[in-house]
Amino acid sequence: MSISDISNLFCFLGGLGMFLYGMSIMADGMQKTAGSRMSSFLGMLTNNRLMAIALGALITAIIQSSGATTVMVVGFVSAGVLNLVQAVGVIMGANIGTTITAWIVSMSQLGDAFEIMKPSFYAPLVIGVGALLVVFGKSQRKHTIGEILIGLGLLFTGLDFMSGSISPYTDAPVFSQAFALLGGNPLLGMVIGALVTAVLQSSSASVGILQTLAMNGIVTTNAAIYITLGQNIGSCVTAMLSSAGGSRTAKRAAVIHLTFNIIGAVVFGVGGFLLFTVRPDIAMSNITAVQISIFHTIFNLVNTAIQFPLANQLVGLSGWIVKEKEGEELRPDEDAETVSTLRHLDERIFESPAFAVEIASLEVVHMGQITMDNVKRALDAVLTGSLEEIEDVYKIEKTINNMEKILTEYLIKVDNLSLTEKQKQVVNNLFYSVSDIERIGDHAENLAELANYMVSHHLSFSERGMEDLRSISRVVVKSYQYAIEARQHGNMDAVRKVRQYEDEVDNMEEEMREEHIERLSSGKCVPSAGVVFLDIITNLERVSDHAYNLAGYVKNEL
């Protein structure tokens, strides 16, 4: 091997590195640009399979990876955010969306009218403009646009490097022999395509390499077709690996993706073999990068159209392949809510930081709702003296503490993802929100302890005292309910209502304290019961304070 050969090898590896890195940072920048719009997709994923396909294609076009989209789908299915029928639509759409990278790669070969699109012409300028925006841009938006431009420029520069390093060997017999072998053996061609994609963990990258070879006129049509079909199968490896430690439902989602692509590859592989047998001239002709893009797109569109009516059958087949196991019992230190939270906070969703932030927000709301129920339970215990309610409060408080720990650990991981400034602010506010909700849970426990004290010491309040507790409890509960609603829906009206109820609680607490002290002074109330009363309204006022904090975090985000 000569120095020239070694230099070309280094150029190819360097070009491949720039291509992969450029695709990665471009996708990262596009995700940041999408921001909260991506998180709103969750609410749009209904049983409308066409909508699911469209969203799957759009998300994949944004993050430039069908594998990443499918990994997220596995996470969503595992978390219970999507059902399997909805997942089928998103998976189909992901296969369509991944074709966008192939078209980006082939733009330089679309003809003389697109001469300006050639990497060697504008890639350096794009990188330069992107670098200027990153270095000198004042706003987050300019930085993000700069990242996208740098990624796009590196992607094309990498392609140029790879193409340049291969061009001296276009007449080498090894290439013609290799592609003749792959073209004559459909199964071998598919296996090679699948293996390369599995190693690179990206069908977009492996298709890009195939197109680079095609640009140099060394790829035969039949070999390209079989390799491309294999690349679609290989794109399933990422999701299959991701589902390995997941639930049965997560495994079924990954199996659906694999089954979908295998069926499509078999149908097109058989069709291609018959065509190339009849027309060997087509089989042995060279294929261009543009033609690979066209085939890649047609394959995914037609495959989706064929299997679109068979979504339920694909789900049923996945159930047959992934057998159901006997339900596992919870460990003694676990509870249903904790397990549910762990299931929803699936780290596969980290493939899209925007979705990860949204899921974290939903789980904070979930924790808030559980704490809300415990506050109501504690208030009921105070008013009725129910020992059963008191025990339930203690039990649920342990769940709330577990959820705080799980959510905090998850948010730390989310905070280390590639987030926009807006998303970082949301994550910081979620940290504070979890802490406030946990403190509300502590106050609920305090109320239960006070109720238990009253029962054990046979204490009771006067009718006026009971009426005061009922009235302030209603307002406190409303304040907290609207605080949770504000976080759940980003509702500014709810924020204003929390502020209104908080002022009302402060006034009520002050008036009740003064009136109760007067009753104590006049002997209308037992001193020991009077101390408990004051502790109860203090805890209620603190709950309202924390609700006010929760609403304030939401206000800062709007």
Coordinates of C-alpha atoms in Angstrom, one line a residue:
M1 CA 0.0 0.0 0.0
S2 CA 1.5 3.3 -1.1
I3 CA 1.5 6.7 0.8
S4 CA -1.2 7.8 -1.7
D5 CA -3.4 4.9 -0.8
I6 CA -3.0 5.6 2.9
S7 CA -3.8 9.3 2.3
N8 CA -6.9 8.3 0.5
L9 CA -7.9 6.0 3.3
F10 CA -7.5 8.8 5.8
C11 CA -9.5 11.1 3.6
F12 CA -12.3 8.6 3.4
L13 CA -12.4 8.0 7.2
G14 CA -12.1 11.7 7.8
G15 CA -14.9 12.4 5.3
L16 CA -17.1 9.7 7.0
G17 CA -16.4 11.3 10.4
M18 CA -17.4 14.8 9.1
F19 CA -20.5 13.3 7.4
L20 CA -21.7 11.6 10.6
Y21 CA -20.8 14.5 12.9
G22 CA -22.4 17.0 10.6
M23 CA -25.6 15.0 10.4
S24 CA -25.6 14.7 14.2
I25 CA -25.1 18.5 15.0
M26 CA -27.5 19.5 12.2
A27 CA -30.2 17.2 13.7
D28 CA -29.4 18.6 17.2
G29 CA -29.9 22.1 15.9
M30 CA -33.1 21.3 14.1
Q31 CA -34.5 19.7 17.3
K32 CA -33.7 22.9 19.2
T33 CA -35.5 24.9 16.5
A34 CA -38.5 22.7 16.7
G35 CA -38.5 23.2 20.5
S36 CA -41.9 23.1 22.1
R37 CA -43.6 22.5 18.8
M38 CA -42.3 18.9 18.9
S39 CA -43.7 18.4 22.3
S40 CA -47.1 19.4 21.1
F41 CA -47.0 16.4 18.7
L42 CA -47.8 14.1 21.7
G43 CA -51.3 15.5 21.9
M44 CA -51.8 15.0 18.2
L45 CA -51.0 11.3 18.1
T46 CA -54.5 10.0 18.1
N47 CA -55.9 6.9 16.5
N48 CA -55.8 8.7 13.2
R49 CA -53.2 6.5 11.5
L50 CA -52.6 9.0 8.7
M51 CA -51.8 11.7 11.2
A52 CA -49.4 9.3 13.0
I53 CA -47.7 8.6 9.7
A54 CA -47.4 12.3 8.9
L55 CA -46.0 13.1 12.3
G56 CA -43.6 10.1 12.2
A57 CA -42.2 11.4 8.9
L58 CA -42.0 15.0 10.1
I59 CA -40.2 14.0 13.4
T60 CA -37.7 11.8 11.5
A61 CA -37.1 14.6 9.0
I62 CA -36.3 16.9 11.9
I63 CA -34.0 14.6 13.9
Q64 CA -32.6 12.9 10.7
S65 CA -32.8 9.4 12.0
S66 CA -35.5 6.8 11.7
G67 CA -33.7 4.7 14.3
A68 CA -33.9 7.5 16.8
T69 CA -37.6 8.1 16.1
T70 CA -38.3 4.4 16.5
V71 CA -36.4 4.3 19.8
M72 CA -38.6 7.1 21.0
V73 CA -41.6 5.2 19.9
V74 CA -40.5 2.2 21.9
G75 CA -40.1 4.5 24.9
F76 CA -43.5 6.1 24.4
V77 CA -45.1 2.7 24.1
S78 CA -43.3 1.4 27.1
A79 CA -44.4 4.5 29.0
G80 CA -48.0 4.1 27.9
V81 CA -48.0 7.4 26.0
L82 CA -48.8 5.5 22.7
N83 CA -50.6 2.3 22.1
L84 CA -49.2 -0.2 19.6
V85 CA -51.7 0.7 16.8
Q86 CA -50.6 4.4 17.0
A87 CA -47.0 3.2 17.1
V88 CA -47.4 1.4 13.8
G89 CA -48.4 4.7 12.1
V90 CA -45.4 6.6 13.5
I91 CA -43.0 3.8 12.5
M92 CA -44.3 3.8 9.0
G93 CA -43.9 7.6 8.9
A94 CA -40.4 7.3 10.3
N95 CA -39.4 5.2 7.3
I96 CA -40.7 7.8 4.9
G97 CA -39.0 10.7 6.8
T98 CA -35.6 9.1 6.7
T99 CA -35.5 9.5 2.9
I100 CA -34.9 13.3 3.3
T101 CA -31.2 12.7 4.1
A102 CA -30.8 10.7 0.8
W103 CA -32.2 13.7 -1.1
I104 CA -29.9 16.1 0.7
V105 CA -26.9 13.9 -0.3
S106 CA -28.0 13.7 -3.9
M107 CA -28.8 17.4 -4.4
S108 CA -25.5 17.9 -6.1
Q109 CA -26.4 15.5 -8.9
L110 CA -29.8 16.9 -9.8
G111 CA -28.4 18.5 -13.0
D112 CA -26.8 21.7 -14.2
A113 CA -29.6 23.8 -12.8
F114 CA -28.5 22.7 -9.4
E115 CA -24.8 23.3 -10.0
I116 CA -24.8 25.8 -7.1
M117 CA -25.9 23.0 -4.8
K118 CA -22.7 21.1 -5.2
P119 CA -20.8 20.6 -1.8
S120 CA -17.5 21.9 -3.2
F121 CA -19.2 25.2 -4.2
Y122 CA -21.1 26.3 -1.1
A123 CA -20.2 24.0 1.8
P124 CA -17.2 26.2 3.0
L125 CA -19.4 29.3 2.9
V126 CA -22.2 27.6 4.9
I127 CA -19.6 26.5 7.5
G128 CA -18.2 30.0 7.7
V129 CA -21.6 31.7 8.1
G130 CA -22.6 29.1 10.7
A131 CA -19.4 29.7 12.7
L132 CA -19.9 33.5 12.7
L133 CA -23.4 33.0 14.0
V134 CA -22.2 30.7 16.8
V135 CA -19.3 32.9 17.8
F136 CA -20.8 36.3 17.5
G137 CA -24.6 35.7 17.6
K138 CA -26.2 37.1 20.7
S139 CA -29.4 35.1 20.8
Q140 CA -30.0 31.4 21.3
R141 CA -31.8 31.3 18.0
K142 CA -28.8 32.6 16.1
H143 CA -26.6 30.0 17.8
T144 CA -29.0 27.3 16.9
I145 CA -29.2 28.4 13.2
G146 CA -25.4 28.5 13.2
E147 CA -25.2 24.9 14.5
I148 CA -27.6 23.7 11.7
L149 CA -25.5 25.5 9.0
I150 CA -22.2 24.1 10.4
G151 CA -23.7 20.6 10.4
L152 CA -25.0 20.9 6.9
G153 CA -21.6 22.2 5.6
L154 CA -19.7 19.5 7.4
L155 CA -22.1 16.9 6.0
F156 CA -21.4 18.0 2.4
T157 CA -17.7 18.5 3.0
G158 CA -17.5 15.0 4.4
L159 CA -19.3 13.6 1.3
D160 CA -16.8 15.5 -0.9
F161 CA -13.9 14.0 1.0
M162 CA -15.3 10.5 0.7
S163 CA -16.0 10.9 -3.0
G164 CA -12.6 12.4 -3.7
S165 CA -10.8 9.5 -1.9
I166 CA -12.7 6.9 -3.8
S167 CA -12.5 8.4 -7.3
P168 CA -8.9 7.2 -8.1
Y169 CA -10.1 3.6 -7.6
T170 CA -13.3 3.6 -9.8
D171 CA -11.7 1.4 -12.4
A172 CA -10.4 -1.1 -9.8
P173 CA -11.6 -4.7 -10.5
V174 CA -12.4 -5.2 -6.8
F175 CA -15.4 -2.8 -7.0
S176 CA -16.9 -4.3 -10.1
Q177 CA -16.4 -7.8 -8.7
A178 CA -17.9 -7.0 -5.3
F179 CA -21.0 -5.3 -6.7
A180 CA -21.4 -8.1 -9.3
L181 CA -21.4 -10.6 -6.4
L182 CA -23.9 -8.5 -4.4
G183 CA -26.1 -7.9 -7.4
G184 CA -26.3 -11.5 -8.3
N185 CA -27.1 -12.6 -4.7
P186 CA -30.1 -10.7 -3.3
L187 CA -29.8 -12.2 0.2
L188 CA -26.1 -11.3 0.5
G189 CA -26.8 -7.8 -0.7
M190 CA -29.5 -7.3 1.9
V191 CA -27.2 -8.8 4.7
I192 CA -24.4 -6.4 3.8
G193 CA -26.7 -3.4 3.8
A194 CA -28.2 -4.5 7.1
L195 CA -24.8 -5.1 8.7
V196 CA -23.3 -1.7 7.6
T197 CA -26.4 0.1 8.9
A198 CA -26.3 -1.8 12.2
V199 CA -22.7 -0.9 12.7
L200 CA -23.3 2.8 11.9
Q201 CA -26.6 2.8 13.8
S202 CA -28.0 4.9 11.0
S203 CA -29.7 4.0 7.7
S204 CA -29.2 7.6 6.6
A205 CA -25.5 7.3 7.0
S206 CA -25.2 3.9 5.2
V207 CA -27.4 5.2 2.3
G208 CA -25.2 8.3 2.1
I209 CA -22.1 6.1 1.8
L210 CA -23.8 4.0 -0.9
Q211 CA -24.7 7.2 -2.8
T212 CA -21.1 8.4 -2.5
L213 CA -20.0 5.2 -4.2
A214 CA -22.7 5.7 -6.8
M215 CA -21.5 9.3 -7.5
N216 CA -18.2 7.6 -8.7
G217 CA -20.1 5.3 -11.1
I218 CA -19.1 2.0 -9.5
V219 CA -22.5 0.8 -8.1
T220 CA -24.7 -1.5 -10.2
T221 CA -28.5 -1.1 -10.0
N222 CA -29.3 -4.5 -8.7
A223 CA -26.6 -4.3 -6.0
A224 CA -27.8 -0.9 -4.9
I225 CA -31.5 -2.1 -4.7
Y226 CA -30.6 -5.1 -2.6
I227 CA -28.3 -3.1 -0.3
T228 CA -30.9 -0.4 0.2
L229 CA -33.5 -3.0 1.2
G230 CA -31.0 -4.4 3.7
Q231 CA -30.3 -0.9 5.0
N232 CA -34.0 -0.5 5.9
I233 CA -33.8 -3.8 7.8
G234 CA -30.6 -2.7 9.5
S235 CA -32.2 0.5 10.7
C236 CA -34.4 -1.7 13.1
V237 CA -31.3 -2.8 15.1
T238 CA -31.2 0.3 17.2
A239 CA -34.8 -0.1 18.3
M240 CA -34.4 -3.8 18.9
L241 CA -31.4 -3.2 21.1
S242 CA -33.2 -0.4 22.9
S243 CA -36.2 -2.7 23.7
A244 CA -34.1 -5.5 25.0
G245 CA -34.5 -4.4 28.6
G246 CA -37.9 -3.0 28.2
S247 CA -41.4 -4.3 28.7
R248 CA -43.2 -6.8 26.5
T249 CA -45.1 -3.9 24.9
A250 CA -41.8 -2.1 24.1
K251 CA -40.4 -5.3 22.5
R252 CA -43.6 -5.7 20.4
A253 CA -43.1 -2.1 19.1
A254 CA -39.6 -2.9 18.0
V255 CA -40.7 -6.2 16.5
I256 CA -43.4 -4.3 14.5
H257 CA -40.7 -2.1 13.1
L258 CA -38.6 -5.1 12.1
T259 CA -41.5 -7.0 10.6
F260 CA -42.7 -4.0 8.6
N261 CA -39.3 -3.6 7.0
I262 CA -38.7 -7.3 6.4
I263 CA -42.0 -7.7 4.7
G264 CA -41.3 -4.7 2.5
A265 CA -37.8 -5.9 1.7
V266 CA -39.0 -9.4 0.8
V267 CA -41.7 -8.0 -1.5
F268 CA -39.4 -5.6 -3.3
G269 CA -36.5 -8.1 -3.3
V270 CA -38.6 -10.7 -5.1
G271 CA -39.9 -8.1 -7.5
G272 CA -36.4 -6.9 -8.2
F273 CA -35.0 -10.4 -8.7
L274 CA -37.7 -11.1 -11.3
L275 CA -37.2 -7.8 -13.1
F276 CA -33.4 -8.2 -13.2
T277 CA -33.7 -11.8 -14.4
V278 CA -35.9 -10.6 -17.3
R279 CA -33.8 -7.4 -17.9
P280 CA -30.2 -8.1 -17.1
D281 CA -29.2 -4.9 -18.9
I282 CA -31.0 -2.9 -16.2
A283 CA -29.4 -5.0 -13.4
M284 CA -25.8 -4.4 -14.6
S285 CA -26.2 -0.7 -15.4
N286 CA -24.7 1.9 -13.1
I287 CA -27.1 3.8 -10.7
T288 CA -26.8 7.4 -9.7
A289 CA -27.2 9.0 -6.2
V290 CA -30.4 10.6 -7.4
Q291 CA -31.8 7.3 -8.6
I292 CA -31.0 5.7 -5.2
S293 CA -32.9 8.6 -3.5
I294 CA -35.9 7.9 -5.9
F295 CA -35.9 4.2 -5.2
H296 CA -35.5 4.7 -1.4
T297 CA -38.5 7.1 -1.4
I298 CA -40.6 4.9 -3.6
F299 CA -39.9 1.8 -1.5
N300 CA -40.9 3.5 1.7
L301 CA -44.0 5.1 0.2
V302 CA -45.2 1.9 -1.5
N303 CA -44.4 -0.3 1.5
T304 CA -46.4 2.0 3.7
A305 CA -49.3 2.0 1.3
I306 CA -49.3 -1.8 1.1
Q307 CA -49.1 -2.4 4.9
F308 CA -51.2 0.6 6.0
P309 CA -54.5 -1.4 6.1
L310 CA -52.7 -4.2 8.0
A311 CA -51.8 -2.3 11.2
N312 CA -53.9 -4.5 13.4
Q313 CA -52.5 -7.6 11.8
L314 CA -48.9 -6.3 12.4
V315 CA -49.8 -5.7 16.1
G316 CA -51.3 -9.2 16.3
L317 CA -48.2 -10.8 14.7
S318 CA -46.0 -8.9 17.2
G319 CA -48.0 -10.4 20.0
W320 CA -47.5 -13.9 18.6
I321 CA -43.7 -13.4 18.3
V322 CA -43.3 -11.8 21.7
K323 CA -45.1 -14.1 24.0
E324 CA -46.9 -12.8 27.1
K325 CA -45.4 -13.7 30.4
E326 CA -47.0 -14.1 33.8
G327 CA -47.5 -10.7 35.5
E328 CA -44.7 -9.8 37.8
E329 CA -45.6 -8.9 41.4
L330 CA -44.4 -5.6 42.9
R331 CA -41.5 -5.8 45.3
P332 CA -42.3 -5.0 49.0
D333 CA -40.5 -1.6 48.6
E334 CA -42.5 -0.6 45.5
D335 CA -45.9 0.7 44.9
A336 CA -48.0 1.1 41.8
E337 CA -47.5 4.8 41.4
T338 CA -43.7 4.6 41.8
V339 CA -43.6 1.8 39.2
S340 CA -45.8 3.8 36.9
T341 CA -43.5 6.9 37.2
L342 CA -40.4 4.8 36.5
R343 CA -42.2 3.3 33.4
H344 CA -43.1 6.7 32.1
L345 CA -39.7 8.2 32.6
D346 CA -38.1 6.0 29.9
E347 CA -34.6 7.2 29.0
R348 CA -35.1 6.1 25.4
I349 CA -37.1 9.4 25.1
F350 CA -33.8 11.2 25.6
E351 CA -33.4 10.7 21.8
S352 CA -35.5 13.9 21.6
P353 CA -34.8 16.4 24.4
A354 CA -38.0 18.3 23.6
F355 CA -40.1 15.2 24.3
A356 CA -38.0 14.4 27.4
V357 CA -38.9 17.8 28.9
E358 CA -42.5 17.3 28.1
I359 CA -42.7 13.9 29.6
A360 CA -41.0 15.2 32.8
S361 CA -43.6 18.0 33.0
L362 CA -46.4 15.5 32.7
E363 CA -44.9 13.4 35.5
V364 CA -44.6 16.4 37.7
V365 CA -48.3 17.1 37.1
H366 CA -48.9 13.4 38.0
M367 CA -47.0 13.8 41.2
G368 CA -49.0 17.0 42.0
Q369 CA -52.3 15.2 41.4
I370 CA -51.3 12.3 43.8
T371 CA -50.3 14.9 46.4
M372 CA -53.6 16.7 45.9
D373 CA -55.5 13.5 46.7
N374 CA -53.4 13.1 49.8
V375 CA -54.1 16.6 51.0
K376 CA -57.8 16.0 50.6
R377 CA -57.4 12.7 52.4
A378 CA -55.6 14.4 55.3
L379 CA -58.3 17.2 55.5
D380 CA -61.0 14.5 55.6
A381 CA -59.1 12.8 58.5
V382 CA -58.9 16.1 60.4
L383 CA -62.7 16.7 60.0
T384 CA -63.8 13.1 60.6
G385 CA -61.1 11.6 62.7
S386 CA -60.9 8.5 60.4
L387 CA -57.9 6.3 61.4
E388 CA -58.1 4.5 58.1
E389 CA -57.6 7.9 56.3
I390 CA -54.7 8.7 58.5
E391 CA -52.9 5.4 57.7
D392 CA -53.6 6.0 54.0
V393 CA -52.0 9.5 54.2
Y394 CA -48.8 8.0 55.7
K395 CA -48.7 5.3 53.0
I396 CA -49.1 7.8 50.1
E397 CA -46.5 10.1 51.6
K398 CA -43.9 7.4 51.1
T399 CA -45.0 7.2 47.4
I400 CA -44.6 11.0 47.1
N401 CA -41.1 10.8 48.5
N402 CA -40.2 8.0 46.1
M403 CA -41.5 10.0 43.2
E404 CA -39.5 13.1 44.3
K405 CA -36.3 11.1 44.2
I406 CA -37.1 9.5 40.8
L407 CA -38.1 12.7 39.2
T408 CA -35.1 14.6 40.5
E409 CA -32.7 12.0 39.2
Y410 CA -34.5 12.1 35.8
L411 CA -34.5 15.9 35.6
I412 CA -30.7 15.9 36.3
K413 CA -30.2 13.7 33.3
V414 CA -32.6 15.8 31.2
D415 CA -30.7 19.0 32.2
N416 CA -27.6 17.5 30.7
L417 CA -29.2 17.0 27.3
S418 CA -28.9 19.5 24.4
L419 CA -31.6 22.0 25.4
T420 CA -32.6 25.5 24.4
E421 CA -32.5 28.3 27.0
K422 CA -36.3 28.1 27.2
Q423 CA -36.2 24.3 27.8
K424 CA -33.4 24.7 30.5
Q425 CA -35.6 27.3 32.3
V426 CA -38.5 24.8 32.2
V427 CA -36.3 22.0 33.6
N428 CA -35.1 24.3 36.4
N429 CA -38.6 25.2 37.3
L430 CA -39.6 21.6 37.3
F431 CA -36.8 20.9 39.9
Y432 CA -38.3 23.6 42.1
S433 CA -41.9 22.4 41.4
V434 CA -41.0 18.8 42.6
S435 CA -39.5 20.3 45.8
D436 CA -42.7 22.4 46.4
I437 CA -45.0 19.4 45.8
E438 CA -43.0 17.2 48.1
R439 CA -43.3 19.9 50.8
I440 CA -47.0 20.0 50.3
G441 CA -47.0 16.2 50.8
D442 CA -45.2 16.8 54.1
H443 CA -47.9 19.3 55.2
A444 CA -50.5 16.7 54.4
E445 CA -48.6 14.2 56.6
N446 CA -48.5 16.9 59.3
L447 CA -52.3 17.3 59.1
A448 CA -52.7 13.5 59.4
E449 CA -50.4 13.5 62.5
L450 CA -52.5 16.3 64.0
A451 CA -55.7 14.4 63.3
N452 CA -54.2 11.3 64.9
Y453 CA -53.3 13.4 68.0
M454 CA -56.8 14.6 68.3
V455 CA -58.2 11.1 68.1
S456 CA -55.7 9.6 70.6
H457 CA -56.4 12.5 73.1
H458 CA -60.2 12.6 72.5
L459 CA -60.1 16.3 71.4
S460 CA -62.7 18.1 69.3
F461 CA -63.3 21.6 67.9
S462 CA -66.3 23.8 68.5
E463 CA -68.9 24.0 65.6
R464 CA -67.5 27.4 64.7
G465 CA -64.0 26.0 64.6
M466 CA -65.1 23.1 62.3
E467 CA -66.8 25.6 60.0
D468 CA -63.7 27.7 59.8
L469 CA -61.6 24.6 58.9
R470 CA -64.0 23.6 56.2
S471 CA -64.1 27.1 54.6
I472 CA -60.3 27.6 54.6
S473 CA -59.8 24.0 53.4
R474 CA -62.0 24.6 50.3
V475 CA -60.0 27.7 49.3
V476 CA -56.6 26.0 49.9
V477 CA -57.7 23.0 47.7
K478 CA -58.9 25.3 44.9
S479 CA -55.5 27.2 45.1
Y480 CA -53.6 24.0 44.7
Q481 CA -55.9 22.6 42.0
Y482 CA -55.4 25.7 39.9
A483 CA -51.6 25.6 40.4
I484 CA -51.5 22.0 39.0
E485 CA -53.8 23.1 36.1
A486 CA -51.4 26.0 35.4
R487 CA -48.5 23.5 35.0
Q488 CA -50.5 21.0 33.0
H489 CA -52.0 23.4 30.4
G490 CA -49.7 26.5 30.7
N491 CA -52.9 28.4 31.6
M492 CA -52.3 32.1 32.7
D493 CA -55.9 32.4 33.9
A494 CA -55.2 29.5 36.4
V495 CA -52.0 31.4 37.5
R496 CA -54.1 34.5 38.3
K497 CA -56.7 32.4 40.2
V498 CA -53.9 30.9 42.4
R499 CA -52.7 34.4 43.3
Q500 CA -56.3 35.4 44.1
Y501 CA -56.9 32.3 46.3
E502 CA -53.5 32.7 48.0
D503 CA -54.5 36.3 49.1
E504 CA -57.8 34.9 50.4
V505 CA -56.1 32.1 52.4
D506 CA -53.7 34.6 54.0
N507 CA -56.6 36.8 55.1
M508 CA -58.7 33.9 56.3
E509 CA -55.7 32.5 58.3
E510 CA -55.1 35.8 60.0
E511 CA -58.7 36.4 60.9
M512 CA -59.2 32.8 62.1
R513 CA -56.1 33.0 64.3
E514 CA -57.3 36.2 66.0
E515 CA -60.8 34.9 66.5
H516 CA -59.5 31.6 67.8
I517 CA -57.3 33.3 70.3
E518 CA -60.3 35.3 71.5
R519 CA -62.3 32.0 72.0
L520 CA -59.4 30.6 74.0
S521 CA -59.2 33.7 76.1
S522 CA -63.0 33.6 76.8
G523 CA -62.8 29.9 77.7
K524 CA -65.0 28.8 74.8
C525 CA -62.3 26.5 73.5
V526 CA -60.1 23.8 75.2
P527 CA -56.4 25.0 75.1
S528 CA -55.0 21.7 73.9
A529 CA -57.5 21.6 71.0
G530 CA -56.8 25.3 70.3
V531 CA -53.1 24.7 69.8
V532 CA -54.0 21.9 67.3
F533 CA -56.4 24.2 65.5
L534 CA -53.7 26.9 65.0
D535 CA -51.2 24.2 63.7
I536 CA -53.8 23.0 61.2
I537 CA -54.5 26.4 59.7
T538 CA -50.7 27.2 59.6
N539 CA -50.1 24.0 57.6
L540 CA -53.0 24.9 55.3
E541 CA -51.6 28.4 54.7
R542 CA -48.2 26.8 53.9
V543 CA -49.8 24.5 51.3
S544 CA -51.3 27.6 49.7
D545 CA -47.8 29.3 49.7
H546 CA -46.3 26.4 47.8
A547 CA -49.2 26.4 45.4
Y548 CA -48.4 30.1 44.8
N549 CA -44.8 29.1 44.1
L550 CA -45.9 26.5 41.6
A551 CA -48.0 29.0 39.7
G552 CA -45.1 31.5 39.7
Y553 CA -42.8 29.0 37.9
V554 CA -45.4 28.6 35.2
K555 CA -45.8 32.4 34.9
N556 CA -42.1 32.8 34.3
E557 CA -42.3 30.4 31.3
L558 CA -45.2 32.1 29.6

